Amino acid sequence: MNAAPFPAGPIQRCEGRAVVVPGDDIDTDRIIPARYLKCVTFDGLAEGVFADDRSERAGDHPFDRAENQGATILVVNRNFGCGSSREHAPQALMRWGLRAVIGESFAEIFFGNCLALGIPCLSADHDAVLALQAAIAAHPGAVLQLELEPPRVTLDASGELLAWPLFLPAGPRRMLVSGEWNGTAQLVAHDGELRATASRLPYLNGFASA
């Protein structure tokens, strides 16, 4: 796990080591099993990330390997985050320490839930993702540089710089690089305007005449 601060403000890049979880159609029940949804807050969800898969693999799951501890970028394959819409899945990944996800494709609701947390989900074609995963395996501990403008990722392979173009829709990219992804921060920043508007709404003021 990684104790890095949660995402905040404009997000234009991410730097760090990567953890690869291969396989298509990894659903949110695998990311965070349903029994963890009983929590009152999201605190402590990090321990439940891939809990059943990790138990089955008895320490050999990518999230348990020593070289992957502290990783900040997750690399996956096709249709990651499918299944239940539970927001606990990206919450758990964020609390484990991940700050970006690269894959072939993502379930729409999972993508949106990640965006609301400031976690960019960037895509690439099948061959590019396989090549990136192979490069990570061949150079364990290598640091990835992830840029949102333009979207791309680079990896320093023992002095040779490898790069892959990525895709992130224009709307989500604008929200991330501007900081507009953080709805709560936007509300706080416009508190004065919101209060002024509320003061003019009759149904918030007992329908008293102006």
mmCIF file with all atom_site columns, N, CA and C in Angstrom, residues 20-24 74-78 102-106 122-136 153 164-166:
data_model
loop_
_atom_site.group_PDB
_atom_site.id
_atom_site.type_symbol
_atom_site.label_atom_id
_atom_site.label_alt_id
_atom_site.label_comp_id
_atom_site.label_asym_id
_atom_site.label_entity_id
_atom_site.label_seq_id
_atom_site.pdbx_PDB_ins_code
_atom_site.Cartn_x
_atom_site.Cartn_y
_atom_site.Cartn_z
_atom_site.occupancy
_atom_site.B_iso_or_equiv
_atom_site.pdbx_formal_charge
_atom_site.auth_seq_id
_atom_site.auth_comp_id
_atom_site.auth_asym_id
_atom_site.auth_atom_id
_atom_site.pdbx_PDB_model_num
ATOM 1   N N  . VAL A 1 20  ? 0.624   -4.570  -12.325 1.00 0.00 ? 20  VAL A N  1
ATOM 2   C CA . VAL A 1 20  ? -0.161  -5.144  -13.419 1.00 0.00 ? 20  VAL A CA 1
ATOM 3   C C  . VAL A 1 20  ? -1.090  -6.230  -12.876 1.00 0.00 ? 20  VAL A C  1
ATOM 4   N N  . VAL A 1 21  ? -2.378  -6.098  -13.185 1.00 0.00 ? 21  VAL A N  1
ATOM 5   C CA . VAL A 1 21  ? -3.357  -7.145  -12.868 1.00 0.00 ? 21  VAL A CA 1
ATOM 6   C C  . VAL A 1 21  ? -3.951  -7.594  -14.200 1.00 0.00 ? 21  VAL A C  1
ATOM 7   N N  . PRO A 1 22  ? -3.427  -8.672  -14.787 1.00 0.00 ? 22  PRO A N  1
ATOM 8   C CA . PRO A 1 22  ? -3.881  -9.077  -16.120 1.00 0.00 ? 22  PRO A CA 1
ATOM 9   C C  . PRO A 1 22  ? -5.247  -9.759  -16.083 1.00 0.00 ? 22  PRO A C  1
ATOM 10  N N  . GLY A 1 23  ? -5.907  -9.746  -17.253 1.00 0.00 ? 23  GLY A N  1
ATOM 11  C CA . GLY A 1 23  ? -7.187  -10.437 -17.386 1.00 0.00 ? 23  GLY A CA 1
ATOM 12  C C  . GLY A 1 23  ? -8.293  -9.500  -17.827 1.00 0.00 ? 23  GLY A C  1
ATOM 13  N N  . ASP A 1 24  ? -9.194  -10.018 -18.638 1.00 0.00 ? 24  ASP A N  1
ATOM 14  C CA . ASP A 1 24  ? -10.338 -9.241  -19.105 1.00 0.00 ? 24  ASP A CA 1
ATOM 15  C C  . ASP A 1 24  ? -11.525 -9.393  -18.149 1.00 0.00 ? 24  ASP A C  1
ATOM 16  N N  . LEU A 1 74  ? -2.037  1.471   -11.898 1.00 0.00 ? 74  LEU A N  1
ATOM 17  C CA . LEU A 1 74  ? -2.543  0.132   -12.154 1.00 0.00 ? 74  LEU A CA 1
ATOM 18  C C  . LEU A 1 74  ? -2.684  -0.074  -13.659 1.00 0.00 ? 74  LEU A C  1
ATOM 19  N N  . VAL A 1 75  ? -2.189  -1.202  -14.162 1.00 0.00 ? 75  VAL A N  1
ATOM 20  C CA . VAL A 1 75  ? -2.289  -1.515  -15.586 1.00 0.00 ? 75  VAL A CA 1
ATOM 21  C C  . VAL A 1 75  ? -3.122  -2.784  -15.730 1.00 0.00 ? 75  VAL A C  1
ATOM 22  N N  . VAL A 1 76  ? -4.212  -2.691  -16.491 1.00 0.00 ? 76  VAL A N  1
ATOM 23  C CA . VAL A 1 76  ? -5.168  -3.791  -16.611 1.00 0.00 ? 76  VAL A CA 1
ATOM 24  C C  . VAL A 1 76  ? -5.443  -4.056  -18.087 1.00 0.00 ? 76  VAL A C  1
ATOM 25  N N  . ASN A 1 77  ? -6.475  -4.855  -18.367 1.00 0.00 ? 77  ASN A N  1
ATOM 26  C CA . ASN A 1 77  ? -6.803  -5.183  -19.749 1.00 0.00 ? 77  ASN A CA 1
ATOM 27  C C  . ASN A 1 77  ? -8.195  -4.674  -20.122 1.00 0.00 ? 77  ASN A C  1
ATOM 28  N N  . ARG A 1 78  ? -9.052  -5.531  -20.661 1.00 0.00 ? 78  ARG A N  1
ATOM 29  C CA . ARG A 1 78  ? -10.318 -5.077  -21.255 1.00 0.00 ? 78  ARG A CA 1
ATOM 30  C C  . ARG A 1 78  ? -11.478 -5.111  -20.258 1.00 0.00 ? 78  ARG A C  1
ATOM 31  N N  . ILE A 1 102 ? -4.455  2.396   -16.281 1.00 0.00 ? 102 ILE A N  1
ATOM 32  C CA . ILE A 1 102 ? -4.295  2.266   -17.734 1.00 0.00 ? 102 ILE A CA 1
ATOM 33  C C  . ILE A 1 102 ? -4.838  0.906   -18.140 1.00 0.00 ? 102 ILE A C  1
ATOM 34  N N  . GLY A 1 103 ? -5.664  0.864   -19.166 1.00 0.00 ? 103 GLY A N  1
ATOM 35  C CA . GLY A 1 103 ? -6.215  -0.402  -19.631 1.00 0.00 ? 103 GLY A CA 1
ATOM 36  C C  . GLY A 1 103 ? -6.743  -0.280  -21.045 1.00 0.00 ? 103 GLY A C  1
ATOM 37  N N  . GLU A 1 104 ? -7.248  -1.397  -21.550 1.00 0.00 ? 104 GLU A N  1
ATOM 38  C CA . GLU A 1 104 ? -7.831  -1.384  -22.893 1.00 0.00 ? 104 GLU A CA 1
ATOM 39  C C  . GLU A 1 104 ? -9.194  -0.695  -22.900 1.00 0.00 ? 104 GLU A C  1
ATOM 40  N N  . SER A 1 105 ? -10.002 -0.941  -21.870 1.00 0.00 ? 105 SER A N  1
ATOM 41  C CA . SER A 1 105 ? -11.311 -0.303  -21.763 1.00 0.00 ? 105 SER A CA 1
ATOM 42  C C  . SER A 1 105 ? -11.815 -0.462  -20.339 1.00 0.00 ? 105 SER A C  1
ATOM 43  N N  . PHE A 1 106 ? -12.807 0.379   -19.997 1.00 0.00 ? 106 PHE A N  1
ATOM 44  C CA . PHE A 1 106 ? -13.337 0.404   -18.639 1.00 0.00 ? 106 PHE A CA 1
ATOM 45  C C  . PHE A 1 106 ? -14.865 0.419   -18.679 1.00 0.00 ? 106 PHE A C  1
ATOM 46  N N  . LEU A 1 122 ? -7.099  5.851   -18.296 1.00 0.00 ? 122 LEU A N  1
ATOM 47  C CA . LEU A 1 122 ? -6.674  6.074   -19.669 1.00 0.00 ? 122 LEU A CA 1
ATOM 48  C C  . LEU A 1 122 ? -6.614  4.765   -20.420 1.00 0.00 ? 122 LEU A C  1
ATOM 49  N N  . SER A 1 123 ? -6.958  4.797   -21.692 1.00 0.00 ? 123 SER A N  1
ATOM 50  C CA . SER A 1 123 ? -7.021  3.567   -22.477 1.00 0.00 ? 123 SER A CA 1
ATOM 51  C C  . SER A 1 123 ? -5.988  3.568   -23.593 1.00 0.00 ? 123 SER A C  1
ATOM 52  N N  . ALA A 1 124 ? -5.690  2.369   -24.067 1.00 0.00 ? 124 ALA A N  1
ATOM 53  C CA . ALA A 1 124 ? -4.794  2.155   -25.201 1.00 0.00 ? 124 ALA A CA 1
ATOM 54  C C  . ALA A 1 124 ? -5.262  0.896   -25.905 1.00 0.00 ? 124 ALA A C  1
ATOM 55  N N  . ASP A 1 125 ? -4.773  0.681   -27.123 1.00 0.00 ? 125 ASP A N  1
ATOM 56  C CA . ASP A 1 125 ? -5.223  -0.507  -27.844 1.00 0.00 ? 125 ASP A CA 1
ATOM 57  C C  . ASP A 1 125 ? -4.590  -1.770  -27.252 1.00 0.00 ? 125 ASP A C  1
ATOM 58  N N  . HIS A 1 126 ? -5.105  -2.908  -27.693 1.00 0.00 ? 126 HIS A N  1
ATOM 59  C CA . HIS A 1 126 ? -4.715  -4.202  -27.124 1.00 0.00 ? 126 HIS A CA 1
ATOM 60  C C  . HIS A 1 126 ? -3.211  -4.427  -27.158 1.00 0.00 ? 126 HIS A C  1
ATOM 61  N N  . ASP A 1 127 ? -2.591  -4.203  -28.313 1.00 0.00 ? 127 ASP A N  1
ATOM 62  C CA . ASP A 1 127 ? -1.156  -4.465  -28.447 1.00 0.00 ? 127 ASP A CA 1
ATOM 63  C C  . ASP A 1 127 ? -0.338  -3.528  -27.582 1.00 0.00 ? 127 ASP A C  1
ATOM 64  N N  . ALA A 1 128 ? -0.766  -2.268  -27.480 1.00 0.00 ? 128 ALA A N  1
ATOM 65  C CA . ALA A 1 128 ? -0.023  -1.310  -26.671 1.00 0.00 ? 128 ALA A CA 1
ATOM 66  C C  . ALA A 1 128 ? -0.055  -1.683  -25.195 1.00 0.00 ? 128 ALA A C  1
ATOM 67  N N  . VAL A 1 129 ? -1.231  -2.105  -24.719 1.00 0.00 ? 129 VAL A N  1
ATOM 68  C CA . VAL A 1 129 ? -1.337  -2.494  -23.311 1.00 0.00 ? 129 VAL A CA 1
ATOM 69  C C  . VAL A 1 129 ? -0.478  -3.729  -23.028 1.00 0.00 ? 129 VAL A C  1
ATOM 70  N N  . LEU A 1 130 ? -0.511  -4.712  -23.926 1.00 0.00 ? 130 LEU A N  1
ATOM 71  C CA . LEU A 1 130 ? 0.329   -5.901  -23.730 1.00 0.00 ? 130 LEU A CA 1
ATOM 72  C C  . LEU A 1 130 ? 1.804   -5.535  -23.734 1.00 0.00 ? 130 LEU A C  1
ATOM 73  N N  . ALA A 1 131 ? 2.198   -4.621  -24.616 1.00 0.00 ? 131 ALA A N  1
ATOM 74  C CA . ALA A 1 131 ? 3.594   -4.207  -24.673 1.00 0.00 ? 131 ALA A CA 1
ATOM 75  C C  . ALA A 1 131 ? 4.002   -3.474  -23.395 1.00 0.00 ? 131 ALA A C  1
ATOM 76  N N  . LEU A 1 132 ? 3.118   -2.634  -22.889 1.00 0.00 ? 132 LEU A N  1
ATOM 77  C CA . LEU A 1 132 ? 3.397   -1.932  -21.636 1.00 0.00 ? 132 LEU A CA 1
ATOM 78  C C  . LEU A 1 132 ? 3.517   -2.920  -20.483 1.00 0.00 ? 132 LEU A C  1
ATOM 79  N N  . GLN A 1 133 ? 2.610   -3.878  -20.409 1.00 0.00 ? 133 GLN A N  1
ATOM 80  C CA . GLN A 1 133 ? 2.670   -4.871  -19.341 1.00 0.00 ? 133 GLN A CA 1
ATOM 81  C C  . GLN A 1 133 ? 3.954   -5.690  -19.423 1.00 0.00 ? 133 GLN A C  1
ATOM 82  N N  . ALA A 1 134 ? 4.371   -6.039  -20.636 1.00 0.00 ? 134 ALA A N  1
ATOM 83  C CA . ALA A 1 134 ? 5.601   -6.803  -20.811 1.00 0.00 ? 134 ALA A CA 1
ATOM 84  C C  . ALA A 1 134 ? 6.815   -5.974  -20.389 1.00 0.00 ? 134 ALA A C  1
ATOM 85  N N  . ALA A 1 135 ? 6.805   -4.692  -20.704 1.00 0.00 ? 135 ALA A N  1
ATOM 86  C CA . ALA A 1 135 ? 7.923   -3.821  -20.327 1.00 0.00 ? 135 ALA A CA 1
ATOM 87  C C  . ALA A 1 135 ? 8.015   -3.672  -18.814 1.00 0.00 ? 135 ALA A C  1
ATOM 88  N N  . ILE A 1 136 ? 6.864   -3.582  -18.155 1.00 0.00 ? 136 ILE A N  1
ATOM 89  C CA . ILE A 1 136 ? 6.855   -3.489  -16.689 1.00 0.00 ? 136 ILE A CA 1
ATOM 90  C C  . ILE A 1 136 ? 7.416   -4.765  -16.073 1.00 0.00 ? 136 ILE A C  1
ATOM 91  N N  . VAL A 1 153 ? 2.156   7.561   -21.798 1.00 0.00 ? 153 VAL A N  1
ATOM 92  C CA . VAL A 1 153 ? 2.930   7.030   -20.690 1.00 0.00 ? 153 VAL A CA 1
ATOM 93  C C  . VAL A 1 153 ? 4.306   6.641   -21.208 1.00 0.00 ? 153 VAL A C  1
ATOM 94  N N  . TRP A 1 164 ? 4.132   5.100   -25.012 1.00 0.00 ? 164 TRP A N  1
ATOM 95  C CA . TRP A 1 164 ? 2.885   4.629   -25.624 1.00 0.00 ? 164 TRP A CA 1
ATOM 96  C C  . TRP A 1 164 ? 1.855   5.747   -25.564 1.00 0.00 ? 164 TRP A C  1
ATOM 97  N N  . PRO A 1 165 ? 1.187   6.048   -26.677 1.00 0.00 ? 165 PRO A N  1
ATOM 98  C CA . PRO A 1 165 ? 0.092   7.025   -26.639 1.00 0.00 ? 165 PRO A CA 1
ATOM 99  C C  . PRO A 1 165 ? -1.119  6.432   -25.931 1.00 0.00 ? 165 PRO A C  1
ATOM 100 N N  . LEU A 1 166 ? -1.837  7.265   -25.215 1.00 0.00 ? 166 LEU A N  1
ATOM 101 C CA . LEU A 1 166 ? -3.031  6.841   -24.502 1.00 0.00 ? 166 LEU A CA 1
ATOM 102 C C  . LEU A 1 166 ? -4.209  7.689   -24.956 1.00 0.00 ? 166 LEU A C  1
#
